[in-house]
Coordinates of C-alpha atoms and ligand atoms in Angstrom, one line a residue:
M1 CA 49.2 -26.6 34.6
F2 CA 51.2 -26.7 37.9
H3 CA 54.9 -25.8 38.0
R4 CA 57.7 -28.2 38.6
D5 CA 61.4 -27.9 39.3
G6 CA 62.3 -28.6 35.7
F7 CA 62.0 -27.2 32.2
K8 CA 60.4 -30.4 30.7
K9 CA 56.8 -31.3 31.3
S10 CA 56.1 -34.5 33.2
L11 CA 53.1 -36.6 32.3
W12 CA 51.2 -35.5 35.4
Q13 CA 51.8 -31.8 34.6
N14 CA 50.1 -32.3 31.2
H15 CA 47.0 -33.5 33.1
S16 CA 46.7 -31.3 36.2
E17 CA 46.1 -27.7 37.1
I18 CA 47.8 -25.9 40.0
F19 CA 46.3 -26.7 43.4
E20 CA 45.1 -23.4 44.9
P21 CA 45.1 -23.7 48.8
A22 CA 42.1 -22.3 50.6
P23 CA 42.8 -18.9 52.0
V24 CA 44.3 -19.1 55.6
K25 CA 42.0 -16.8 57.6
K26 CA 44.0 -16.8 60.7
I27 CA 47.6 -17.5 61.5
L28 CA 47.7 -19.2 64.9
Q29 CA 50.1 -18.0 67.6
H30 CA 51.3 -21.6 68.0
Y31 CA 51.0 -24.8 65.9
D32 CA 51.5 -28.3 67.1
V33 CA 53.5 -29.1 63.9
I34 CA 54.8 -27.1 61.0
I35 CA 55.8 -29.1 57.9
A36 CA 57.9 -27.7 55.1
G37 CA 57.1 -29.2 51.7
G38 CA 54.0 -29.9 49.8
G39 CA 54.9 -33.1 48.0
I40 CA 53.6 -36.6 48.8
T41 CA 55.5 -36.7 52.1
G42 CA 54.3 -33.4 53.5
I43 CA 50.7 -33.6 52.4
N44 CA 50.1 -37.2 53.6
L45 CA 51.9 -36.6 56.9
G46 CA 50.0 -33.3 57.4
L47 CA 46.7 -35.0 56.9
Q48 CA 47.3 -37.9 59.3
L49 CA 48.6 -35.6 62.0
Q50 CA 45.7 -33.1 61.6
K51 CA 43.3 -36.0 61.8
S52 CA 44.9 -37.2 65.0
G53 CA 44.0 -33.9 66.6
K54 CA 47.2 -31.9 66.0
Q55 CA 47.0 -28.4 64.5
V56 CA 49.2 -28.5 61.4
L57 CA 50.6 -25.8 59.1
I58 CA 52.2 -26.8 55.8
L59 CA 54.6 -24.3 54.2
E60 CA 55.4 -24.9 50.6
A61 CA 58.1 -22.9 48.8
K62 CA 56.4 -22.9 45.4
N63 CA 53.2 -25.0 44.7
L64 CA 52.1 -28.5 45.6
C65 CA 54.0 -31.2 43.7
F66 CA 56.6 -28.7 42.6
G67 CA 59.4 -31.1 43.7
T68 CA 60.0 -34.7 42.7
T69 CA 56.4 -35.8 43.4
G70 CA 55.5 -33.8 40.2
G71 CA 58.2 -35.7 38.3
T72 CA 57.9 -39.2 39.7
T73 CA 56.8 -42.3 37.8
A74 CA 54.6 -43.5 40.8
H75 CA 55.2 -47.2 41.1
I76 CA 54.0 -48.3 44.5
N77 CA 56.3 -51.0 45.7
T78 CA 57.1 -53.4 48.5
L79 CA 59.8 -54.9 46.3
L80 CA 62.2 -52.1 46.9
D81 CA 65.1 -50.7 44.9
T82 CA 67.5 -51.6 47.7
P83 CA 67.0 -55.3 47.4
Y84 CA 66.3 -57.3 50.6
N85 CA 69.6 -59.2 50.3
V86 CA 71.4 -55.8 50.7
I87 CA 69.0 -54.8 53.6
R88 CA 69.7 -58.1 55.3
K89 CA 73.5 -57.7 54.8
N90 CA 73.4 -54.1 56.2
F91 CA 70.7 -54.5 58.9
G92 CA 70.2 -58.2 59.6
D93 CA 67.3 -60.6 58.9
K94 CA 64.9 -59.3 61.6
N95 CA 65.2 -55.7 60.3
A96 CA 64.8 -56.8 56.7
A97 CA 61.4 -58.3 57.8
T98 CA 60.6 -55.0 59.6
V99 CA 61.3 -53.0 56.4
A100 CA 59.1 -55.4 54.4
Q101 CA 56.3 -55.1 56.9
A102 CA 56.7 -51.2 57.0
A103 CA 56.5 -51.2 53.2
K104 CA 53.3 -53.3 53.2
D105 CA 51.8 -51.1 55.9
A106 CA 52.6 -48.0 53.8
V107 CA 50.9 -49.5 50.7
D108 CA 47.9 -50.3 52.9
L109 CA 47.8 -46.7 54.0
I110 CA 47.7 -45.6 50.4
R111 CA 44.8 -48.0 49.8
K112 CA 43.0 -46.8 52.9
N113 CA 43.4 -43.2 52.0
I114 CA 42.0 -43.8 48.5
S115 CA 39.0 -45.7 49.9
E116 CA 38.3 -43.4 52.9
Y117 CA 38.5 -40.2 50.8
K118 CA 37.1 -41.8 47.6
I119 CA 40.1 -40.6 45.6
D120 CA 39.9 -40.9 41.9
C121 CA 43.6 -41.2 41.1
E122 CA 43.5 -44.1 38.7
F123 CA 45.0 -46.4 41.3
S124 CA 45.3 -50.1 40.4
E125 CA 46.8 -53.1 42.0
A126 CA 49.8 -54.7 40.1
K127 CA 52.5 -57.3 40.2
A128 CA 56.1 -56.5 39.9
Y129 CA 58.3 -58.4 37.4
L130 CA 62.1 -58.4 37.8
Y131 CA 64.0 -60.3 35.1
A132 CA 67.5 -61.4 34.5
R133 CA 69.1 -61.4 31.1
D134 CA 72.4 -63.1 31.8
R135 CA 73.9 -65.6 34.3
Q136 CA 75.3 -62.9 36.6
Q137 CA 72.0 -61.2 36.8
E138 CA 70.3 -64.6 37.4
E139 CA 72.5 -65.2 40.4
E140 CA 71.6 -61.8 41.8
L141 CA 67.9 -62.5 41.0
N142 CA 68.0 -65.8 43.0
S143 CA 69.5 -64.0 45.9
I144 CA 66.9 -61.2 45.7
A145 CA 64.1 -63.8 45.4
D146 CA 65.3 -65.8 48.5
S147 CA 65.9 -62.7 50.7
S148 CA 62.5 -61.1 49.7
R149 CA 60.7 -64.4 50.7
M150 CA 62.6 -64.5 53.9
A151 CA 61.6 -60.9 54.6
G152 CA 57.9 -61.9 54.1
L153 CA 57.1 -61.1 50.5
S154 CA 55.3 -63.5 48.3
V155 CA 57.6 -64.3 45.3
N156 CA 56.9 -66.6 42.4
I157 CA 58.9 -67.7 39.4
A158 CA 57.4 -66.1 36.2
K159 CA 57.3 -67.9 32.9
K160 CA 56.3 -64.7 31.0
I161 CA 56.9 -61.0 31.6
P162 CA 54.7 -58.1 30.4
V163 CA 57.4 -56.4 28.2
P164 CA 59.0 -57.5 24.9
F165 CA 62.5 -58.5 26.2
E166 CA 64.4 -61.8 26.1
F167 CA 65.1 -63.1 29.6
I168 CA 66.5 -66.2 31.2
K169 CA 64.7 -66.0 34.6
A170 CA 62.1 -63.7 36.1
I171 CA 60.2 -63.3 39.3
E172 CA 56.7 -62.1 40.0
V173 CA 55.8 -60.3 43.2
P174 CA 52.1 -59.4 43.9
G175 CA 51.0 -56.7 46.2
Q176 CA 52.4 -53.7 44.2
A177 CA 50.3 -50.9 42.7
K178 CA 50.4 -47.7 40.6
F179 CA 48.5 -44.4 40.4
N180 CA 48.5 -40.8 39.4
P181 CA 50.5 -39.2 42.2
V182 CA 49.3 -35.6 41.6
K183 CA 45.6 -36.5 41.7
Y184 CA 46.3 -38.4 44.9
V185 CA 48.2 -35.6 46.6
Y186 CA 45.7 -33.0 45.6
A187 CA 42.9 -35.1 47.1
L188 CA 44.8 -35.5 50.3
A189 CA 45.5 -31.8 50.4
G190 CA 41.8 -31.1 50.1
A191 CA 41.0 -33.6 52.9
F192 CA 43.8 -31.9 55.1
E193 CA 42.1 -28.5 54.7
Q194 CA 38.7 -30.1 55.4
A195 CA 40.1 -31.5 58.6
G196 CA 41.2 -27.9 59.7
G197 CA 44.8 -27.9 58.4
S198 CA 46.3 -24.9 56.7
I199 CA 48.6 -24.7 53.6
L200 CA 50.6 -21.6 52.6
D201 CA 52.2 -22.0 49.2
Q202 CA 54.9 -19.6 48.0
H203 CA 56.3 -19.7 51.5
R204 CA 59.9 -21.0 51.4
V205 CA 61.2 -21.8 54.9
T206 CA 64.5 -19.8 55.2
D207 CA 65.3 -20.2 58.9
I208 CA 64.4 -22.5 61.8
K209 CA 65.5 -21.9 65.3
E210 CA 65.0 -24.1 68.3
V211 CA 63.6 -22.1 71.1
E212 CA 62.5 -23.2 74.5
K213 CA 60.1 -26.1 74.0
G214 CA 59.7 -25.7 70.2
V215 CA 60.7 -24.0 67.0
R216 CA 60.5 -20.6 65.4
V217 CA 60.2 -20.8 61.7
T218 CA 60.8 -18.0 59.2
A219 CA 59.1 -18.2 55.7
A220 CA 58.4 -15.5 53.2
G221 CA 59.5 -12.9 55.8
K222 CA 57.0 -14.1 58.4
E223 CA 57.6 -15.9 61.7
F224 CA 55.6 -19.0 62.8
N225 CA 55.9 -21.0 66.1
A226 CA 55.3 -24.6 66.7
R227 CA 56.2 -27.5 69.0
H228 CA 57.7 -29.6 66.1
F229 CA 59.0 -28.9 62.7
I230 CA 59.3 -31.5 59.9
Y231 CA 61.4 -31.2 56.8
A232 CA 59.3 -32.9 54.1
T233 CA 61.5 -31.1 51.5
H234 CA 62.9 -34.3 50.0
I235 CA 66.3 -33.2 51.5
P236 CA 66.5 -30.9 54.5
S237 CA 67.8 -27.3 54.0
G238 CA 70.8 -26.0 55.8
V239 CA 73.9 -27.9 56.6
N240 CA 73.6 -31.1 58.6
L241 CA 74.8 -34.7 58.7
L242 CA 72.0 -35.9 56.4
H243 CA 73.7 -34.1 53.5
L244 CA 76.7 -36.3 54.0
R245 CA 74.5 -39.4 54.0
C246 CA 72.3 -38.8 51.0
I247 CA 73.5 -38.8 47.4
P248 CA 71.5 -36.9 44.8
Y249 CA 70.7 -38.8 41.5
R250 CA 69.1 -37.6 38.3
S251 CA 66.6 -40.1 36.6
Y252 CA 64.9 -39.9 33.3
A253 CA 61.4 -40.8 32.3
M254 CA 59.0 -40.6 29.3
A255 CA 55.4 -41.3 28.4
V256 CA 54.4 -42.6 25.0
S257 CA 51.4 -43.9 23.1
L258 CA 51.8 -47.2 21.3
E259 CA 50.7 -48.2 17.8
D260 CA 49.1 -51.4 19.1
D261 CA 47.4 -52.4 22.3
S262 CA 50.4 -54.0 24.0
Y263 CA 50.5 -51.7 27.0
P264 CA 51.9 -53.7 29.9
D265 CA 49.4 -53.8 32.9
D266 CA 52.0 -54.7 35.5
L267 CA 55.3 -53.2 36.6
S268 CA 58.5 -54.5 34.9
Y269 CA 62.2 -53.9 35.9
D270 CA 65.4 -55.1 34.2
M271 CA 68.6 -55.6 36.1
E272 CA 71.0 -53.5 34.0
D273 CA 73.1 -50.9 35.6
P274 CA 71.6 -48.3 35.3
Y275 CA 68.3 -50.2 35.1
H276 CA 65.1 -49.6 33.0
Y277 CA 61.5 -49.9 34.1
Y278 CA 58.1 -49.9 32.3
R279 CA 54.5 -49.6 33.3
T280 CA 51.2 -48.2 32.0
Q281 CA 49.1 -45.4 33.4
V282 CA 45.6 -44.7 32.2
I283 CA 44.7 -41.1 32.6
D284 CA 41.2 -40.0 31.9
G285 CA 40.7 -43.2 29.9
V286 CA 43.8 -42.8 27.8
P287 CA 46.7 -45.3 28.2
F288 CA 50.4 -44.1 28.4
L289 CA 53.4 -46.4 28.5
I290 CA 55.8 -44.9 31.1
A291 CA 59.4 -45.9 30.8
G292 CA 62.3 -44.7 32.9
G293 CA 65.8 -45.2 34.1
K294 CA 69.3 -44.2 32.9
D295 CA 70.1 -42.7 36.4
H296 CA 73.3 -41.0 37.1
K297 CA 74.7 -38.9 40.0
T298 CA 73.5 -35.3 39.8
G299 CA 75.9 -32.9 38.2
E300 CA 78.4 -35.5 37.2
E301 CA 77.3 -35.9 33.6
V302 CA 77.5 -32.7 31.7
D303 CA 75.3 -33.8 28.8
T304 CA 72.0 -34.6 30.4
T305 CA 70.3 -34.5 26.9
H306 CA 72.4 -37.5 25.9
Y307 CA 70.8 -39.5 28.7
A308 CA 67.3 -38.5 27.8
N309 CA 68.0 -39.4 24.1
S310 CA 69.4 -42.7 25.1
L311 CA 66.2 -43.6 26.9
K312 CA 64.2 -42.5 23.9
F313 CA 66.3 -44.7 21.6
H314 CA 65.9 -47.6 23.9
V315 CA 62.1 -47.3 24.1
E316 CA 61.7 -46.7 20.4
K317 CA 63.8 -49.7 19.6
N318 CA 61.8 -52.1 21.8
F319 CA 58.2 -50.8 21.7
K320 CA 55.9 -49.9 18.8
V321 CA 55.9 -46.2 19.7
K322 CA 53.2 -44.2 18.0
E323 CA 54.0 -40.9 19.6
I324 CA 56.3 -39.6 22.4
K325 CA 53.8 -37.6 24.5
T326 CA 56.4 -36.2 26.9
S327 CA 59.8 -36.8 28.4
W328 CA 61.3 -35.4 31.5
S329 CA 63.8 -36.0 34.4
S330 CA 63.9 -35.4 38.1
Q331 CA 66.1 -35.9 41.2
Y332 CA 66.0 -38.3 44.0
Y333 CA 68.3 -39.0 47.0
E334 CA 69.9 -42.3 47.9
S335 CA 71.0 -43.0 51.4
V336 CA 74.4 -44.6 51.9
D337 CA 73.1 -47.7 53.5
G338 CA 70.0 -48.2 51.4
L339 CA 67.2 -47.2 53.9
P340 CA 65.6 -43.8 54.2
Y341 CA 66.3 -41.5 57.1
I342 CA 63.1 -40.8 59.0
G343 CA 63.2 -39.1 62.4
R344 CA 64.9 -36.5 64.5
V345 CA 67.6 -34.6 62.7
P346 CA 70.9 -35.3 64.6
G347 CA 71.7 -32.5 67.0
Y348 CA 68.1 -31.2 67.4
N349 CA 65.2 -31.9 69.7
F350 CA 62.1 -30.7 67.8
I351 CA 63.3 -30.8 64.2
Y352 CA 62.6 -34.0 62.1
A353 CA 63.3 -35.0 58.5
A354 CA 62.2 -37.7 56.0
T355 CA 64.7 -38.2 53.2
G356 CA 66.9 -40.7 51.3
Y357 CA 64.0 -42.6 49.8
G358 CA 65.9 -43.6 46.6
G359 CA 63.3 -44.6 43.9
N360 CA 60.7 -45.7 46.5
G361 CA 59.3 -42.4 47.6
M362 CA 55.6 -43.4 47.1
T363 CA 56.1 -46.2 49.7
F364 CA 58.6 -44.5 52.0
S365 CA 56.6 -41.2 52.2
H366 CA 53.9 -43.3 53.8
V367 CA 56.4 -45.2 56.0
S368 CA 57.5 -41.7 57.1
T369 CA 54.0 -40.8 58.1
L370 CA 53.6 -44.0 60.2
V371 CA 57.0 -43.5 61.9
L372 CA 56.7 -39.8 62.5
E373 CA 53.2 -40.0 63.8
K374 CA 54.6 -42.3 66.6
L375 CA 57.7 -40.2 67.2
L376 CA 55.7 -37.0 67.7
D377 CA 53.7 -38.7 70.4
E378 CA 56.1 -37.7 73.1
T379 CA 54.5 -39.9 75.7
I380 CA 56.0 -43.1 74.4
I381 CA 59.5 -44.1 73.4
H382 CA 59.5 -46.0 70.1
D383 CA 62.2 -48.1 68.4
N384 CA 62.9 -46.6 65.0
L385 CA 65.0 -48.5 62.5
F386 CA 64.9 -45.6 60.2
T387 CA 66.4 -43.0 62.6
P388 CA 68.9 -40.6 61.0
E389 CA 70.9 -41.1 64.2
R390 CA 71.7 -44.7 63.3
I391 CA 75.3 -45.8 63.0
K392 CA 76.4 -46.4 59.5
P393 CA 76.7 -50.1 58.7
V394 CA 80.0 -51.1 57.2
A395 CA 78.5 -51.9 53.8
G396 CA 77.4 -48.3 53.1
F397 CA 80.7 -46.9 54.2
S398 CA 82.7 -47.2 51.0
Q399 CA 80.0 -45.5 49.0
F400 CA 79.8 -42.8 51.6
V401 CA 83.6 -42.2 51.5
Q402 CA 83.7 -42.2 47.7
H403 CA 80.8 -39.8 47.4
N404 CA 82.1 -37.4 49.9
A405 CA 85.6 -37.6 48.4
N406 CA 83.9 -36.4 45.2
A407 CA 82.1 -33.7 47.2
V408 CA 85.4 -32.5 48.7
K409 CA 87.0 -32.6 45.2
E410 CA 84.2 -30.3 44.0
L411 CA 84.6 -28.1 47.0
L412 CA 88.3 -27.7 46.3
K413 CA 88.2 -27.6 42.5
K414 CA 88.7 -24.1 41.5
L415 CA 90.4 -24.2 38.1
V416 CA 89.1 -26.2 35.2
P417 CA 89.7 -25.4 31.6
F418 CA 86.7 -23.3 30.7
P419 CA 86.0 -21.8 27.3
Q420 CA 86.8 -18.1 27.2
M421 CA 84.2 -15.4 27.2
D422 CA 84.3 -14.9 23.5
Q423 CA 82.9 -18.4 23.1
L424 CA 79.7 -17.0 24.4
S425 CA 78.7 -16.1 20.9
E426 CA 78.5 -19.9 20.3
L427 CA 76.1 -20.4 23.1
A428 CA 72.7 -21.5 21.8
H429 CA 69.5 -19.8 23.0
D430 CA 68.1 -21.4 26.2
D431 CA 71.6 -22.9 26.9
A432 CA 74.3 -22.1 29.5
R433 CA 77.9 -22.9 30.3
L434 CA 80.6 -22.2 32.8
V435 CA 83.2 -19.7 31.6
K436 CA 86.3 -18.2 33.1
Y437 CA 86.3 -14.4 33.2
E438 CA 89.1 -12.3 34.6
G439 CA 90.2 -15.3 36.8
E440 CA 86.6 -15.9 38.1
S441 CA 84.2 -18.6 37.2
L442 CA 80.8 -17.4 35.9
G443 CA 77.7 -19.3 34.9
I444 CA 76.3 -17.8 31.7
F445 CA 72.8 -18.4 30.5
K446 CA 71.4 -17.1 27.2
S447 CA 67.6 -16.9 27.3
S448 CA 65.3 -17.7 24.3
N449 CA 65.3 -14.0 23.4
G450 CA 69.0 -13.7 23.5
K451 CA 69.3 -12.0 26.9
I452 CA 72.4 -13.0 28.8
Y453 CA 72.3 -13.7 32.5
A454 CA 75.3 -14.5 34.7
I455 CA 75.7 -16.0 38.1
H456 CA 78.5 -16.9 40.4
P457 CA 78.3 -20.7 40.1
Q458 CA 79.0 -21.3 43.8
C459 CA 76.2 -23.2 45.5
T460 CA 74.8 -21.2 48.4
H461 CA 74.5 -24.4 50.4
M462 CA 78.2 -25.5 50.9
K463 CA 80.0 -23.6 48.1
C464 CA 80.5 -26.4 45.6
E465 CA 80.5 -25.4 42.0
V466 CA 77.1 -26.0 40.3
K467 CA 76.9 -27.7 36.8
W468 CA 74.5 -26.9 33.9
N469 CA 71.7 -29.5 33.4
G470 CA 70.8 -28.9 29.7
E471 CA 67.8 -31.2 29.8
E472 CA 65.9 -29.5 32.6
K473 CA 67.6 -26.1 32.2
S474 CA 68.9 -25.8 35.7
W475 CA 72.2 -25.3 37.7
D476 CA 72.6 -28.5 39.7
C477 CA 75.0 -29.0 42.6
P478 CA 76.9 -32.2 42.4
C479 CA 77.7 -32.3 46.1
H480 CA 74.3 -32.3 47.8
G481 CA 71.8 -31.8 45.0
A482 CA 70.7 -28.2 45.5
R483 CA 69.3 -26.8 42.2
F484 CA 68.7 -23.4 40.7
D485 CA 66.9 -22.1 37.7
P486 CA 68.9 -20.5 34.8
M487 CA 68.9 -17.1 36.5
G488 CA 70.0 -18.6 39.8
K489 CA 66.7 -18.7 41.7
V490 CA 66.5 -21.7 44.2
L491 CA 64.6 -24.7 42.9
N492 CA 65.5 -27.4 45.4
A493 CA 66.8 -27.8 48.9
P494 CA 69.2 -28.0 50.6
A495 CA 69.9 -24.5 49.4
S496 CA 67.5 -21.8 50.5
A497 CA 69.3 -18.7 49.0
D498 CA 69.6 -17.9 45.3
L499 CA 72.9 -18.0 43.5
E500 CA 74.6 -14.6 43.4
S501 CA 73.8 -12.8 40.2
V502 CA 76.4 -10.8 38.2
D503 CA 75.5 -7.8 36.3
I504 CA 76.8 -8.2 32.8
S505 CA 74.0 -6.4 31.0
E506 CA 76.4 -4.9 28.5
L507 CA 76.9 -8.3 27.1
N508 CA 73.3 -8.7 26.1
E509 CA 72.8 -9.5 22.4
E510 CA 70.2 -6.8 21.8
K511 CA 72.6 -4.2 23.2
R512 CA 75.5 -5.5 21.2
K513 CA 73.5 -5.2 18.0
D514 CA 73.1 -1.5 18.7
Ligands
LIG1 C1 62.3 -39.8 37.7 C2 61.9 -40.4 39.0 C3 61.0 -41.4 39.1 C4 60.6 -41.9 40.3 N1 59.8 -42.9 40.3 C5 59.3 -43.4 41.5 C6 58.4 -44.5 41.5 O1 58.0 -45.0 40.5 N2 58.0 -45.0 42.7 C7 58.4 -44.4 43.9 O2 58.0 -44.9 45.0 N3 59.3 -43.4 43.9 C8 59.8 -42.9 42.7 N4 60.6 -41.8 42.7 C9 61.0 -41.2 44.0 C10 59.8 -40.3 44.5 O3 59.2 -39.6 43.4 C11 60.3 -39.3 45.5 O4 60.9 -40.0 46.6 C12 59.1 -38.6 46.2 O5 58.3 -37.9 45.2 C13 59.6 -37.5 47.2 O6 58.5 -36.9 47.7 P1 58.7 -35.7 48.8 O7 57.3 -35.2 49.1 O8 59.5 -36.3 49.9 O9 59.6 -34.6 48.1 P2 59.1 -33.6 46.9 O10 58.1 -34.1 46.0 O11 60.4 -33.2 46.2 O12 58.5 -32.4 47.7 C14 59.3 -31.5 48.4 C15 58.6 -30.2 48.4 O13 59.3 -29.3 49.4 C16 59.3 -28.0 48.8 N5 60.4 -27.3 49.5 C17 61.8 -27.5 49.3 N6 62.4 -26.6 50.1 C18 61.5 -26.0 50.8 C19 61.6 -25.0 51.9 N7 62.8 -24.5 52.3 N8 60.5 -24.5 52.4 C20 59.3 -24.9 52.0 N9 59.1 -25.9 51.0 C21 60.2 -26.4 50.5 C22 59.5 -28.2 47.3 O14 59.1 -27.1 46.6 C23 58.7 -29.4 47.1 O15 57.4 -29.1 46.7 C24 61.1 -41.3 41.5 C25 62.0 -40.3 41.5 C26 62.5 -39.8 40.2 C27 63.5 -38.7 40.2

């Protein structure tokens, strides 16, 4: 089973071994492109660039699909989470049509890859159903339907939906799809190596410097040189403007078997806030109903287990659940204006990023490939709607200000009423909390065998205070989404250094029993 950046096992983890990259026989003096990140973005982009004649090296901090690709639910959409009415409002009619076309091209690229490399990833075509359950939602649905049509999507009114919920109006959008993302990424990784590309896993990029006509990249204590560097790390490391423009969210998912055969073939979405979605994935001949939603901003809700339970309650109430096979959660990043940031990182010449996909990373990772392929061809100047250098449209601004006010609050917040150290005895095994000790905040984790670990809960990215995520057993930063395991080791960018550990070995239960 491959590793993921969480404690819970995703559906895909239960059905896939770790991808072992082929040994890299020779490190080249100079690569055309170095990509950090072995998720769907990095691997697909690497393959297309390598195929086009570039020499590409992929550096992955842990193992392929360690990040959100290993915890996704893998709907493939042209009907996007940021509805086309919002895209029109923020970017205009013409650009809304450009986005719809980019999404269609991306889904076509997925189809093309599957056919060209004969990938068995249980891909199937599907329709998306979006349904309104009250008048206010109906009004919004009408606006989404009209704007989606204007952007170039085919949208029909649906009399029936595939899931057992009352509704007053629903739309049906063909041209969507679903697949097993890990099987897909692994097959692309194999094709990338076949084409002459190299993958080094367990190589976290810790430093990138622009040098004359390129970059020098440090990973796992080694230096690598390239013309271009691309952050396919879901959010770039370090400190740059993109962290102020992307908001981290946690989202919950589960896979269940049903007592009857009422597995919905297509993709269904309600319009609640936060919303729910449902689809079926057949893996090795066995169907699973995947349900998800209940999203909230990372680190803002202390009791993540409550969110996971509320999704379970919702699914058990509405479907004939035979068995919950697995439930998990993962993190995504939403941009302030609703479109991803794909292109050159502001302030750099040779460093690029692809981030802010929201809940449409399957599609936007392939949009990224199509955009970055063009941008890396330095002989032509391309228009790029997705550029990170774009000026913020007004509509995104209030969310931007609000989120960053929260981030600043977190940065400044030093004193909160913490339980005292003696309350540690109440701490359950495999649980953690923030405590105040001699005027300092400490993050205390008690492992399954009673061993106590302590960290300074100050995120190594921009010094915000991390919060405990009980569901996935991680320290999550509410400001920019960096995450750390219970002992403080980095799980997710933008941080690349571990939390500072504190030696409190005298507090360990075993010792205290002596
Ligand atoms: C619960 C959930 C459900 C979702 N469902 C859908 C869906 O149905 N459809 C959809 O389109 N999208 C969905 N998304 C979004 C989608 O899964 C993501 O946008 C997508 O997986 C991101 O892929 P990625 O390759 O960019 O990033 P990741 O998969 O996160 O990969 C980044 C990789 O970079 C590595 N890395 C990080 N830092 C470094 C470093 N410094 N050096 C080297 N490597 C590094 C990580 O280890 C990781 O493997 C969902 C998201 C969530 C949270």
